Each structure stands twice: as structure tokens, then as C-alpha cells.
Amino acid sequence: MERLGTVYLVGAGPGDPGLLTLRGRECLRRADLVLYDGLANPLLLSHTAARAERTARSADPARRALHQEEINQRLIDAARAGKTVVRLKGGDPFVFGRGSEEAAALAAAGVPFEVVPGVTAAIAAGEYAGISLTHREFASAVAFVTGHEDPAKEAATIDYANLARFEGTLVFYMGLHRLEHIVDSLLAAGKPADFPACVISRATTPLQRTVTAPLGELAAAVRQAELRPPSLIVVGECVRQRARIAWFERRPLFGLRIGITRAEAQAGETIARCLELGAQPVLLPTLAIGPPDDPAAVEAALDRLETFDWLVFTSANGVAGLLGRLWERGEDARRLGRARIATIGPATAEALAAYRLRPDLVPESFRAESLAEGLAPRAAGGRVLWARANRGRDVLPRALAAAGAVLEQVTVYRSDDVAEFPPAARAALEAGEVDWIGLSSPSIARAVARLLPDAARDRLGTSLRLASISPVTTAAALEAGLPVSAEAVEFTWEGIFAAIRAATG
């Protein structure tokens, strides 16, 4: 007898990946297959190791259109093959989506399923735009209305006469392409032309734009602003609140599109911080992180941990490569003996916290020169183990040798250049859809110089600017022919973001 898998119909929320529910994240972590629609933020796929396929009900150059019946059958077939399947849908699965149709198909096929509600677009869009859809002074009711009825219907069923008399807030989903018809219908049914209204485009994302206007002028204002879907139309007195309590669009880096050049597996926290500041992260990985070529050398170093006076880590990857392997061997920090620990900066120090360790030395300036200057006199005459990548600068070895320290270097991970940017990122660069690129090391600066498409290179210093993490990185960028428009004071990604903010006013 075949073992049936389970299908989870998960609401992805309207765009901000932080709005995914805990249950939704749990389902993604369990999944063998994820089918996600075009309104689900691809950043949510970082929560899963499953195969992910995008479904599209309209064709584009990259994929053919899938009919709803095909999607239903794909879910059924995968579950019958014993897979745990997540159907990841923008917003909420049932609110103007086809989650209920998918649930009915699964039920008819005898496939187990669960519905995981999501934050629906109207609620999130209103709140991210500074609009409370219900308010004791403005509206005691709210109506959600589709702006795109099923074309197979013989006649429209939206009663604009009733909607015009409705004393609460009206929210139209998927209505941007029919905005003039919606406005004209409300006006014809008696809604005042000066009634407050707005359109919110790409809600809850750093590309959110909100246009407010009296109802009679709304269509013209939206045309002039060239808003793009997905969008929602809000009609109601509650729109007046926006001037006082709009918050999302006031974030310090709101609307900027920033290239994150960290390795994909290491970029999660930087992406999250970018979003928190209001910017749109564009993943531009220049490096690929992998295991060391000689694992035996790591094992040999771990066998002799108690013989070292200092352990040096110059990246979080180094911490994971050495101490992570120590943990995998069934051992822990007790093996460190008398060894003290030095890290190049706070991010590396934070990586130690996962192993309940604190560094003894973190230089005030987060660069190799400062680490070498601080460590050399403390390690003089002692034995030092440096857990490092397969490549890097020789500042530390020279300083320790001059101090009479015995340095042993062990490569605990590989850091290799990627051959090219991901296709979507390259397309964004060529289309002028990236405003800044962060350069977080000299090797990354050189990699960006090698990988940038010509169309993006032509915009350097104008519509595409570069922010460097340190003077050393700036020098490497300039040597590679890249102009640098901002340089961090604190040599971290947080410092890069601060430098971008200062440069953009």
C-alpha cells in the first residue's frame, strides 16, 4: 500500500518575508517539494532544503503557463509519491486565492492536507502604508472586494450601488488594471468624487509605493505615478490617517536596492538587516563556501588543541569549520585547554557564542593589521592556531613571526570565486535595478570587478554606486578600476549600511 504524503497549503504573506507564520516556516523545513506562486517572496525558500518550483498561471519568457488543474494534479501526484509538499501562496491561501480549489481537489483525491493561514494583503498593505482599515472614528466595518472577477461568469456580481452606500472601508484586490472601471462605477453609484482613496503597490516590500488622491482623481494620479501590480485599492475615510502614522516608507534605506555580495549560504543575517532598514536586498554572491581540500589536516589540528596558547578566527566560517567539526566529533569546548581566543571583529565573536565561548581579544578596528598588532605581543613565544580559508592576506603570519610566535595555519573551509552572478541578479544589474553594491573584502571587490556586466559598469558612480567596508577594500576596488562612493567607518556590514545612508542623505 502506498504511503501518502501530506500537502500544506501555506500562506506566504504579502511580500515581507518576516510576515511568514511560525507554522508556515515549520512546514517549509519539513518539505520535500515546494510549489510557490509568483506572489510568494523567493527569500522564503531559505527556510527549506526542498526542491522548489515556481508555478505561473500566465506565460513569460522563462516558463509556460500552468492551468490550475495542472497545479492540482502536481500536488496530488507528489503526495501519492510519499512526498511532503508545501504549496506556498502569496497572502492567505483562501482570500482571493485558489487555495480552496486546491483543497477541494486534494480532498476528492483522498490526499491529506492542512491549511496554514497567512497575513492577507489588505491587512498588511494598510498597516504598512499607515492606514487602519477599521477605526472607531472612521470605519466600523471593512469589505474585501475582488477587482478581477472570474471571466467565465456570465454576468458581473459586484453590486457597486451597495458598495457606494457601504459606510466602512472598501479594499479592492487585483484591481489595478480595472481601476478606471472601479472608480467610475463607484462614482456613478453615488460615491462622492472627493472621497479619500489610495492605491498601494508592492505592499510590505522595499518597493512599496502609495498614491493617495480624492476618488475622482485617483485613476489619473495612479497613471502618472506608473504604479505596478500587485496593488490594492483602498477607499475610505481611514486613508486620512496615512499622513500621521505612515511608518514603513520612512525607514532609513527605504526603496534602495542593495547588492549583497556575501556567499549565499552566509548572507541570511545581512539580508534580514537590509530588509529591516527598508532596502531591497539583491543577492550577488561573489564567493562559494565549501569544505577544505584536506579534512585530515583539520582532524590533526583538533587532536592537538590543548597544545596551543591562542586560537585565531578571522571569519564566522572559520569558527564553524573548526569548532563545528569539534562538536561533530562528540567533543566540546573542554578540549580547548588553556588556549585563549582572538577574533577579527564582532561578527566572528558572535559566531563563537553558539559554542558558549567569548573571545579574549577583539581589536577596536576590525581588520587584519589591527588584529596582528593586538595579538603579536600577547602571543610572543607561544603557539598559535589560525583556522582560516584557503586564501587570504599574509599580514598575521608576518607579525607573529616577527614576535617569535609559532603559527600553525589550518584551512578549515574553501572560499572560491563564483563563475558568474545568478541569472536574476545579472538581469537586475543590466536593467539598472540595483542602486548600491556592498564590497566587504578586497577579494570581493576584485570579484565584482570581474563579474559586473558592461551595462552595469557604465553606470558606476552615477545610478550604481559602490560602498566599501574598509580602506583596504577601497584600495583593492580602485586598483581593479571600480570607483567607490562610500566607505564604512565601522568595518562591518552594519558599517556599509551606515555609509550608504550617509551618502544618500
Short mmCIF file of C-alpha atoms in Angstrom, two decimals:
data_model
loop_
_atom_site.label_atom_id
_atom_site.label_comp_id
_atom_site.label_asym_id
_atom_site.label_seq_id
_atom_site.Cartn_x
_atom_site.Cartn_y
_atom_site.Cartn_z
CA MET A 1 0.00 0.00 0.00
CA GLU A 2 1.39 3.38 -0.99
CA ARG A 3 2.30 5.84 1.74
CA LEU A 4 0.58 9.16 1.13
CA GLY A 5 2.40 12.37 1.81
CA THR A 6 0.74 15.49 3.17
CA VAL A 7 0.16 18.76 1.32
CA TYR A 8 0.37 22.00 3.28
CA LEU A 9 -1.40 24.99 1.73
CA VAL A 10 0.69 27.75 3.29
CA GLY A 11 0.02 31.48 3.20
CA ALA A 12 3.29 33.27 2.46
CA GLY A 13 2.05 36.73 3.40
CA PRO A 14 2.05 39.70 1.04
CA GLY A 15 5.77 40.24 0.42
CA ASP A 16 7.79 40.94 3.56
CA PRO A 17 9.40 37.56 4.36
CA GLY A 18 9.20 38.41 8.06
CA LEU A 19 5.41 38.02 7.92
CA LEU A 20 5.53 34.26 7.37
CA THR A 21 3.93 32.44 10.30
CA LEU A 22 5.87 30.10 12.56
CA ARG A 23 3.73 27.21 11.34
CA GLY A 24 4.48 28.14 7.75
CA ARG A 25 8.22 28.10 8.46
CA GLU A 26 7.90 24.73 10.17
CA CYS A 27 6.15 23.30 7.12
CA LEU A 28 8.84 24.61 4.79
CA ARG A 29 11.52 22.97 6.90
CA ARG A 30 9.74 19.61 6.64
CA ALA A 31 9.03 19.81 2.91
CA ASP A 32 10.38 17.57 0.17
CA LEU A 33 8.81 19.74 -2.55
CA VAL A 34 7.71 23.38 -2.59
CA LEU A 35 5.43 24.76 -5.28
CA TYR A 36 5.36 28.53 -4.89
CA ASP A 37 3.37 31.10 -6.80
CA GLY A 38 4.57 34.37 -8.28
CA LEU A 39 3.42 36.48 -5.32
CA ALA A 40 5.41 34.48 -2.75
CA ASN A 41 8.73 36.11 -1.88
CA PRO A 42 11.56 33.79 -3.07
CA LEU A 43 13.54 34.74 0.06
CA LEU A 44 11.18 32.42 1.95
CA LEU A 45 12.87 29.49 0.21
CA SER A 46 15.84 29.99 2.54
CA HIS A 47 13.74 28.11 5.12
CA THR A 48 13.77 24.90 3.10
CA ALA A 49 16.19 22.45 1.55
CA ALA A 50 13.42 21.04 -0.65
CA ARG A 51 13.20 21.16 -4.41
CA ALA A 52 11.35 24.38 -5.25
CA GLU A 53 9.32 25.03 -8.39
CA ARG A 54 7.59 28.26 -9.30
CA THR A 55 4.09 27.96 -10.70
CA ALA A 56 2.75 30.62 -13.06
CA ARG A 57 -0.75 30.93 -14.44
CA SER A 58 0.41 33.37 -17.12
CA ALA A 59 3.24 32.65 -19.53
CA ASP A 60 6.51 34.58 -19.59
CA PRO A 61 9.82 34.08 -21.45
CA ALA A 62 11.18 31.86 -18.65
CA ARG A 63 8.26 29.46 -18.18
CA ARG A 64 4.99 28.30 -19.68
CA ALA A 65 1.66 28.98 -18.03
CA LEU A 66 0.22 26.27 -15.77
CA HIS A 67 -3.52 25.80 -15.59
CA GLN A 68 -5.00 25.40 -12.14
CA GLU A 69 -5.91 21.79 -12.94
CA GLU A 70 -2.23 21.06 -13.67
CA ILE A 71 -1.18 22.54 -10.33
CA ASN A 72 -3.84 20.49 -8.53
CA GLN A 73 -2.62 17.31 -10.21
CA ARG A 74 1.02 18.11 -9.42
CA LEU A 75 0.14 18.38 -5.73
CA ILE A 76 -1.80 15.09 -5.83
CA ASP A 77 0.92 13.19 -7.70
CA ALA A 78 3.68 14.38 -5.37
CA ALA A 79 1.69 13.43 -2.27
CA ARG A 80 0.90 9.99 -3.75
CA ALA A 81 4.64 9.54 -4.23
CA GLY A 82 5.01 9.95 -0.46
CA LYS A 83 6.37 13.49 -0.50
CA THR A 84 5.68 16.24 1.99
CA VAL A 85 4.55 19.12 -0.19
CA VAL A 86 4.21 22.83 0.56
CA ARG A 87 2.03 24.89 -1.74
CA LEU A 88 3.31 28.39 -0.91
CA LYS A 89 0.78 31.05 -1.85
CA GLY A 90 1.03 34.84 -1.62
CA GLY A 91 -1.06 36.40 1.14
CA ASP A 92 -3.60 33.96 2.58
CA PRO A 93 -4.43 30.74 0.71
CA PHE A 94 -8.19 31.31 0.73
CA VAL A 95 -8.61 35.10 0.45
CA PHE A 96 -8.99 35.78 -3.28
CA GLY A 97 -6.63 32.90 -3.96
CA ARG A 98 -7.36 29.43 -5.24
CA GLY A 99 -6.37 27.60 -2.10
CA SER A 100 -9.91 26.38 -1.54
CA GLU A 101 -9.98 24.91 -5.07
CA GLU A 102 -6.71 23.13 -4.37
CA ALA A 103 -8.04 21.88 -1.03
CA ALA A 104 -11.17 20.53 -2.75
CA ALA A 105 -9.07 18.70 -5.34
CA LEU A 106 -6.90 17.16 -2.62
CA ALA A 107 -9.96 16.10 -0.63
CA ALA A 108 -11.53 14.50 -3.70
CA ALA A 109 -8.28 12.58 -4.33
CA GLY A 110 -8.08 11.39 -0.74
CA VAL A 111 -4.81 13.25 -0.10
CA PRO A 112 -4.20 14.52 3.46
CA PHE A 113 -3.78 18.30 3.63
CA GLU A 114 -3.57 21.19 6.07
CA VAL A 115 -4.30 24.86 5.50
CA VAL A 116 -1.87 27.30 7.13
CA PRO A 117 -3.38 30.81 7.13
CA GLY A 118 -1.24 33.74 6.05
CA VAL A 119 -1.35 37.50 6.54
CA THR A 120 -3.68 38.68 3.81
CA ALA A 121 -2.56 41.54 1.61
CA ALA A 122 -5.23 44.07 2.61
CA ILE A 123 -4.40 43.97 6.31
CA ALA A 124 -0.64 44.19 5.78
CA ALA A 125 -0.81 46.75 2.97
CA GLY A 126 -2.97 49.08 5.00
CA GLU A 127 -0.79 48.85 8.08
CA TYR A 128 2.49 49.22 6.18
CA ALA A 129 1.04 52.31 4.49
CA GLY A 130 -0.12 53.82 7.78
CA ILE A 131 -3.81 53.06 7.29
CA SER A 132 -6.01 51.29 9.83
CA LEU A 133 -8.84 49.77 7.82
CA THR A 134 -11.11 49.91 10.86
CA HIS A 135 -11.10 52.77 13.35
CA ARG A 136 -13.65 53.91 15.88
CA GLU A 137 -13.77 57.38 14.31
CA PHE A 138 -13.65 56.40 10.63
CA ALA A 139 -14.95 52.90 9.97
CA SER A 140 -16.63 50.13 11.95
CA ALA A 141 -16.60 47.69 9.02
CA VAL A 142 -14.39 46.71 6.13
CA ALA A 143 -15.27 44.96 2.87
CA PHE A 144 -12.80 42.99 0.75
CA VAL A 145 -13.79 43.04 -2.92
CA THR A 146 -12.20 41.36 -5.92
CA GLY A 147 -11.23 43.72 -8.69
CA HIS A 148 -10.89 40.78 -11.07
CA GLU A 149 -13.96 38.56 -11.26
CA ASP A 150 -13.88 35.11 -12.85
CA PRO A 151 -14.07 35.77 -16.62
CA ALA A 152 -16.12 32.59 -17.03
CA LYS A 153 -19.05 34.17 -15.19
CA GLU A 154 -22.00 35.08 -17.40
CA ALA A 155 -22.50 38.39 -15.59
CA ALA A 156 -20.65 40.52 -13.05
CA THR A 157 -21.85 40.05 -9.48
CA ILE A 158 -20.28 43.08 -7.79
CA ASP A 159 -23.05 45.41 -6.66
CA TYR A 160 -21.48 48.88 -6.86
CA ALA A 161 -24.69 50.51 -5.63
CA ASN A 162 -24.37 48.65 -2.33
CA LEU A 163 -20.64 49.31 -2.16
CA ALA A 164 -21.18 53.03 -2.69
CA ARG A 165 -23.60 53.09 0.26
CA PHE A 166 -21.29 50.98 2.46
CA GLU A 167 -20.19 53.09 5.43
CA GLY A 168 -16.95 51.26 6.10
CA THR A 169 -13.69 50.81 4.21
CA LEU A 170 -13.58 49.23 0.76
CA VAL A 171 -10.49 47.28 -0.30
CA PHE A 172 -10.24 46.00 -3.87
CA TYR A 173 -7.78 43.19 -4.58
CA MET A 174 -6.19 42.71 -8.03
CA GLY A 175 -7.91 45.77 -9.45
CA LEU A 176 -5.14 47.96 -10.83
CA HIS A 177 -5.84 47.17 -14.48
CA ARG A 178 -9.56 47.92 -13.89
CA LEU A 179 -9.05 50.98 -11.71
CA GLU A 180 -10.93 53.37 -14.01
CA HIS A 181 -13.91 50.99 -14.20
CA ILE A 182 -13.99 50.58 -10.41
CA VAL A 183 -13.76 54.34 -9.79
CA ASP A 184 -16.35 55.18 -12.45
CA SER A 185 -18.72 52.55 -11.10
CA LEU A 186 -18.47 53.88 -7.55
CA LEU A 187 -18.94 57.48 -8.72
CA ALA A 188 -21.93 56.52 -10.86
CA ALA A 189 -23.46 54.77 -7.86
CA GLY A 190 -23.18 57.93 -5.77
CA LYS A 191 -19.80 57.81 -4.03
CA PRO A 192 -18.54 61.42 -3.66
CA ALA A 193 -15.70 62.40 -6.01
CA ASP A 194 -13.78 63.93 -3.10
CA PHE A 195 -13.93 60.75 -1.02
CA PRO A 196 -10.46 59.69 0.32
CA ALA A 197 -8.79 56.88 -1.63
CA CYS A 198 -5.40 55.41 -2.37
CA VAL A 199 -3.59 52.66 -4.25
CA ILE A 200 -0.81 50.70 -2.53
CA SER A 201 1.62 48.97 -4.88
CA ARG A 202 4.01 46.14 -3.94
CA ALA A 203 2.89 46.37 -0.34
CA THR A 204 5.23 45.44 2.54
CA THR A 205 8.29 45.31 0.27
CA PRO A 206 11.02 47.95 -0.05
CA LEU A 207 9.48 48.81 -3.43
CA GLN A 208 6.15 49.77 -1.84
CA ARG A 209 4.58 52.92 -3.27
CA THR A 210 1.38 54.57 -2.14
CA VAL A 211 -0.60 57.13 -4.12
CA THR A 212 -3.41 59.00 -2.34
CA ALA A 213 -5.98 61.17 -4.09
CA PRO A 214 -9.68 62.02 -3.98
CA LEU A 215 -11.62 59.17 -5.55
CA GLY A 216 -12.46 61.16 -8.68
CA GLU A 217 -8.75 61.91 -9.31
CA LEU A 218 -7.32 58.56 -8.28
CA ALA A 219 -7.05 56.92 -11.71
CA ALA A 220 -5.17 59.90 -13.18
CA ALA A 221 -2.80 60.08 -10.19
CA VAL A 222 -2.01 56.38 -10.43
CA ARG A 223 -1.37 56.61 -14.18
CA GLN A 224 1.03 59.49 -13.61
CA ALA A 225 2.86 57.54 -10.88
CA GLU A 226 3.09 54.47 -13.15
CA LEU A 227 2.30 52.06 -10.34
CA ARG A 228 2.75 48.37 -10.99
CA PRO A 229 0.90 45.31 -9.71
CA PRO A 230 0.38 43.70 -7.32
CA SER A 231 -1.65 46.58 -5.93
CA LEU A 232 -4.66 47.19 -3.71
CA ILE A 233 -7.21 49.98 -3.91
CA VAL A 234 -8.43 51.43 -0.61
CA VAL A 235 -11.49 53.70 -0.46
CA GLY A 236 -12.50 55.13 2.89
CA GLU A 237 -12.13 57.87 5.47
CA CYS A 238 -9.39 55.79 7.08
CA VAL A 239 -6.99 56.86 4.30
CA ARG A 240 -6.72 60.23 6.07
CA GLN A 241 -4.63 58.58 8.82
CA ARG A 242 -1.71 57.99 6.48
CA ALA A 243 -0.25 61.48 6.84
CA ARG A 244 0.21 60.92 10.59
CA ILE A 245 1.07 57.26 11.08
CA ALA A 246 2.80 56.06 7.91
CA TRP A 247 5.97 54.35 9.15
CA PHE A 248 7.32 51.78 6.74
CA GLU A 249 8.25 54.18 3.97
CA ARG A 250 10.25 56.28 6.47
CA ARG A 251 12.86 53.62 7.13
CA PRO A 252 16.42 54.92 6.64
CA LEU A 253 17.27 52.98 3.45
CA PHE A 254 13.72 52.62 2.16
CA GLY A 255 13.45 51.83 -1.53
CA LEU A 256 17.18 51.38 -2.18
CA ARG A 257 18.20 48.18 -3.94
CA ILE A 258 21.45 46.94 -2.43
CA GLY A 259 23.65 44.18 -3.79
CA ILE A 260 24.73 41.72 -1.07
CA THR A 261 28.00 40.15 -2.15
CA ARG A 262 28.38 37.57 0.61
CA ALA A 263 28.32 33.87 -0.19
CA GLU A 264 24.71 32.72 -0.49
CA ALA A 265 24.90 30.37 2.50
CA GLN A 266 26.27 33.18 4.69
CA ALA A 267 24.03 36.05 3.61
CA GLY A 268 20.94 35.41 5.75
CA GLU A 269 21.62 37.88 8.56
CA THR A 270 22.80 40.58 6.17
CA ILE A 271 19.68 40.18 4.04
CA ALA A 272 17.49 40.38 7.15
CA ARG A 273 19.21 43.58 8.28
CA CYS A 274 18.89 45.07 4.79
CA LEU A 275 15.14 44.45 4.88
CA GLU A 276 14.88 45.85 8.41
CA LEU A 277 16.42 49.11 7.18
CA GLY A 278 13.88 49.29 4.36
CA ALA A 279 16.15 48.32 1.46
CA GLN A 280 15.64 45.62 -1.15
CA PRO A 281 18.45 43.03 -1.00
CA VAL A 282 19.76 41.73 -4.30
CA LEU A 283 21.86 38.61 -3.76
CA LEU A 284 25.12 38.95 -5.72
CA PRO A 285 27.26 36.13 -4.33
CA THR A 286 30.88 36.51 -5.40
CA LEU A 287 32.17 33.60 -3.36
CA ALA A 288 31.20 29.98 -2.83
CA ILE A 289 31.97 28.43 0.55
CA GLY A 290 32.90 24.76 0.64
CA PRO A 291 34.71 22.13 2.70
CA PRO A 292 38.53 22.08 2.89
CA ASP A 293 40.58 20.10 0.42
CA ASP A 294 42.40 18.29 3.25
CA PRO A 295 39.98 17.32 6.06
CA ALA A 296 42.73 15.25 7.64
CA ALA A 297 44.66 18.44 8.45
CA VAL A 298 41.66 19.73 10.39
CA GLU A 299 41.42 16.45 12.30
CA ALA A 300 45.13 16.61 13.13
CA ALA A 301 44.80 20.15 14.47
CA LEU A 302 41.81 19.17 16.60
CA ASP A 303 43.78 16.24 18.02
CA ARG A 304 46.35 18.75 19.36
CA LEU A 305 44.08 21.59 20.50
CA GLU A 306 45.40 21.53 24.05
CA THR A 307 48.94 22.34 22.80
CA PHE A 308 48.03 25.83 21.56
CA ASP A 309 48.14 29.05 23.53
CA TRP A 310 45.92 31.00 21.12
CA LEU A 311 43.20 30.17 18.61
CA VAL A 312 42.63 32.79 15.92
CA PHE A 313 39.45 33.17 13.88
CA THR A 314 39.15 35.74 11.11
CA SER A 315 35.64 34.79 9.95
CA ALA A 316 32.49 33.10 11.15
CA ASN A 317 33.21 30.39 8.57
CA GLY A 318 36.46 29.67 10.36
CA VAL A 319 34.63 29.25 13.65
CA ALA A 320 32.15 26.84 12.06
CA GLY A 321 34.90 24.96 10.24
CA LEU A 322 36.97 24.25 13.36
CA LEU A 323 34.58 24.26 16.31
CA GLY A 324 31.72 22.84 14.26
CA ARG A 325 33.88 19.86 13.40
CA LEU A 326 34.94 19.55 17.05
CA TRP A 327 31.26 19.28 18.02
CA GLU A 328 30.59 16.73 15.27
CA ARG A 329 33.33 14.57 16.77
CA GLY A 330 31.39 14.46 20.03
CA GLU A 331 33.72 16.88 21.77
CA ASP A 332 33.26 20.40 23.08
CA ALA A 333 34.99 23.48 24.49
CA ARG A 334 36.63 21.50 27.27
CA ARG A 335 39.17 20.38 24.67
CA LEU A 336 40.47 23.95 24.30
CA GLY A 337 42.54 23.65 27.47
CA ARG A 338 44.43 26.83 28.26
CA ALA A 339 44.01 28.33 24.79
CA ARG A 340 42.79 31.89 24.54
CA ILE A 341 40.80 33.13 21.55
CA ALA A 342 41.26 36.11 19.21
CA THR A 343 38.74 37.20 16.58
CA ILE A 344 38.99 39.85 13.89
CA GLY A 345 35.66 41.52 14.72
CA PRO A 346 32.28 41.32 16.44
CA ALA A 347 30.58 39.18 13.78
CA THR A 348 33.21 36.48 14.26
CA ALA A 349 32.91 36.89 18.03
CA GLU A 350 29.15 36.36 17.76
CA ALA A 351 29.77 33.08 15.91
CA LEU A 352 31.65 31.87 18.99
CA ALA A 353 28.55 32.38 21.12
CA ALA A 354 26.93 29.32 19.52
CA TYR A 355 29.65 27.30 21.30
CA ARG A 356 29.27 29.28 24.55
CA LEU A 357 32.67 30.91 24.07
CA ARG A 358 33.80 34.52 24.36
CA PRO A 359 36.94 35.93 22.70
CA ASP A 360 39.83 37.23 24.76
CA LEU A 361 40.85 39.68 22.05
CA VAL A 362 38.78 41.68 19.55
CA PRO A 363 40.66 44.64 18.04
CA GLU A 364 38.99 48.06 18.03
CA SER A 365 39.49 48.24 14.26
CA PHE A 366 38.15 45.15 12.52
CA ARG A 367 40.99 44.46 10.10
CA ALA A 368 43.96 42.11 9.85
CA GLU A 369 46.51 44.83 10.69
CA SER A 370 44.77 45.66 13.98
CA LEU A 371 44.37 42.01 14.90
CA ALA A 372 48.06 41.38 14.23
CA GLU A 373 49.07 44.45 16.23
CA GLY A 374 46.99 43.37 19.22
CA LEU A 375 47.85 39.68 19.13
CA ALA A 376 51.60 39.73 18.39
CA PRO A 377 52.79 40.96 21.84
CA ARG A 378 50.34 38.68 23.68
CA ALA A 379 51.32 35.58 21.67
CA ALA A 380 55.08 36.21 21.67
CA GLY A 381 56.90 32.92 22.22
CA GLY A 382 53.67 30.93 22.22
CA ARG A 383 51.89 28.54 19.88
CA VAL A 384 49.05 29.90 17.73
CA LEU A 385 46.49 28.04 15.61
CA TRP A 386 44.79 30.05 12.87
CA ALA A 387 41.59 28.48 11.44
CA ARG A 388 41.37 30.07 8.04
CA ALA A 389 40.21 29.90 4.44
CA ASN A 390 42.24 28.52 1.56
CA ARG A 391 43.35 32.05 0.66
CA GLY A 392 43.88 35.39 2.35
CA ARG A 393 46.40 38.06 3.22
CA ASP A 394 49.72 37.31 4.98
CA VAL A 395 49.58 40.20 7.48
CA LEU A 396 49.05 37.96 10.52
CA PRO A 397 51.80 35.39 9.74
CA ARG A 398 54.40 38.12 9.26
CA ALA A 399 53.50 39.90 12.50
CA LEU A 400 53.51 36.71 14.58
CA ALA A 401 56.78 35.52 13.09
CA ALA A 402 58.38 38.84 13.99
CA ALA A 403 57.14 38.39 17.59
CA GLY A 404 58.65 34.92 17.86
CA ALA A 405 55.32 33.10 17.95
CA VAL A 406 54.94 29.67 16.37
CA LEU A 407 52.00 29.88 13.98
CA GLU A 408 50.21 26.86 12.60
CA GLN A 409 47.66 27.53 9.86
CA VAL A 410 44.88 25.07 9.08
CA THR A 411 42.46 25.51 6.18
CA VAL A 412 39.03 24.70 7.57
CA TYR A 413 36.99 25.88 4.56
CA ARG A 414 37.37 26.90 0.96
CA SER A 415 36.36 30.31 -0.36
CA ASP A 416 36.30 30.29 -4.15
CA ASP A 417 35.22 32.83 -6.74
CA VAL A 418 31.94 32.13 -8.50
CA ALA A 419 31.97 31.98 -12.29
CA GLU A 420 29.05 34.42 -12.69
CA PHE A 421 26.23 36.12 -10.85
CA PRO A 422 22.87 34.28 -10.71
CA PRO A 423 20.76 34.97 -13.83
CA ALA A 424 18.13 37.01 -11.96
CA ALA A 425 20.78 39.16 -10.29
CA ARG A 426 22.62 39.72 -13.55
CA ALA A 427 19.36 40.74 -15.22
CA ALA A 428 18.70 43.22 -12.39
CA LEU A 429 22.17 44.74 -12.86
CA GLU A 430 21.72 45.03 -16.61
CA ALA A 431 18.27 46.61 -16.22
CA GLY A 432 19.52 49.24 -13.77
CA GLU A 433 17.59 47.72 -10.86
CA VAL A 434 20.46 47.84 -8.35
CA ASP A 435 21.39 51.14 -6.66
CA TRP A 436 24.33 50.11 -4.46
CA ILE A 437 26.71 47.16 -4.11
CA GLY A 438 28.46 46.43 -0.82
CA LEU A 439 32.11 45.40 -1.05
CA SER A 440 33.02 43.57 2.15
CA SER A 441 36.59 42.43 1.41
CA PRO A 442 39.39 43.05 -1.10
CA SER A 443 38.74 39.67 -2.77
CA ILE A 444 35.06 40.54 -3.13
CA ALA A 445 35.97 43.89 -4.68
CA ARG A 446 38.13 42.13 -7.26
CA ALA A 447 35.38 39.57 -7.91
CA VAL A 448 32.79 42.32 -8.50
CA ALA A 449 35.15 43.97 -10.99
CA ARG A 450 35.37 40.67 -12.84
CA LEU A 451 31.65 39.79 -12.75
CA LEU A 452 29.93 43.12 -13.44
CA PRO A 453 28.13 43.17 -16.81
CA ASP A 454 29.11 46.02 -19.14
CA ALA A 455 25.69 47.68 -18.86
CA ALA A 456 26.14 47.97 -15.09
CA ARG A 457 29.77 49.06 -15.36
CA ASP A 458 28.70 52.00 -17.50
CA ARG A 459 26.53 53.29 -14.62
CA LEU A 460 29.20 53.05 -11.91
CA GLY A 461 29.44 56.22 -9.84
CA THR A 462 26.05 57.50 -11.02
CA SER A 463 22.94 55.31 -10.79
CA LEU A 464 25.01 52.37 -9.49
CA ARG A 465 27.35 53.10 -6.59
CA LEU A 466 29.75 51.04 -4.52
CA ALA A 467 30.19 51.08 -0.73
CA SER A 468 33.40 49.65 0.74
CA ILE A 469 33.83 48.08 4.16
CA SER A 470 37.35 49.43 4.84
CA PRO A 471 40.27 51.42 3.41
CA VAL A 472 41.99 48.17 2.39
CA THR A 473 38.91 47.13 0.43
CA THR A 474 38.65 50.59 -1.12
CA ALA A 475 42.26 50.35 -2.29
CA ALA A 476 41.58 46.94 -3.87
CA ALA A 477 38.48 48.29 -5.60
CA LEU A 478 40.31 51.31 -7.01
CA GLU A 479 43.14 49.07 -8.20
CA ALA A 480 40.55 46.93 -10.00
CA GLY A 481 39.08 50.00 -11.70
CA LEU A 482 36.00 50.38 -9.50
CA PRO A 483 35.04 53.82 -8.16
CA VAL A 484 33.98 53.81 -4.50
CA SER A 485 31.25 56.23 -3.45
CA ALA A 486 31.13 55.45 0.29
CA GLU A 487 33.42 53.85 2.85
CA ALA A 488 32.40 52.37 6.20
CA VAL A 489 33.74 53.78 9.45
CA GLU A 490 32.93 50.55 11.28
CA PHE A 491 34.34 47.65 9.26
CA THR A 492 31.19 45.52 9.20
CA TRP A 493 28.09 45.19 7.01
CA GLU A 494 26.33 47.44 9.50
CA GLY A 495 29.05 49.97 8.72
CA ILE A 496 28.41 49.56 4.99
CA PHE A 497 24.71 50.28 5.50
CA ALA A 498 25.56 53.34 7.62
CA ALA A 499 27.90 54.62 4.90
CA ILE A 500 25.17 54.20 2.26
CA ARG A 501 22.73 56.09 4.46
CA ALA A 502 25.21 58.94 4.92
CA ALA A 503 25.90 59.10 1.20
CA THR A 504 22.22 59.18 0.24
CA GLY A 505 21.25 61.79 2.83
#
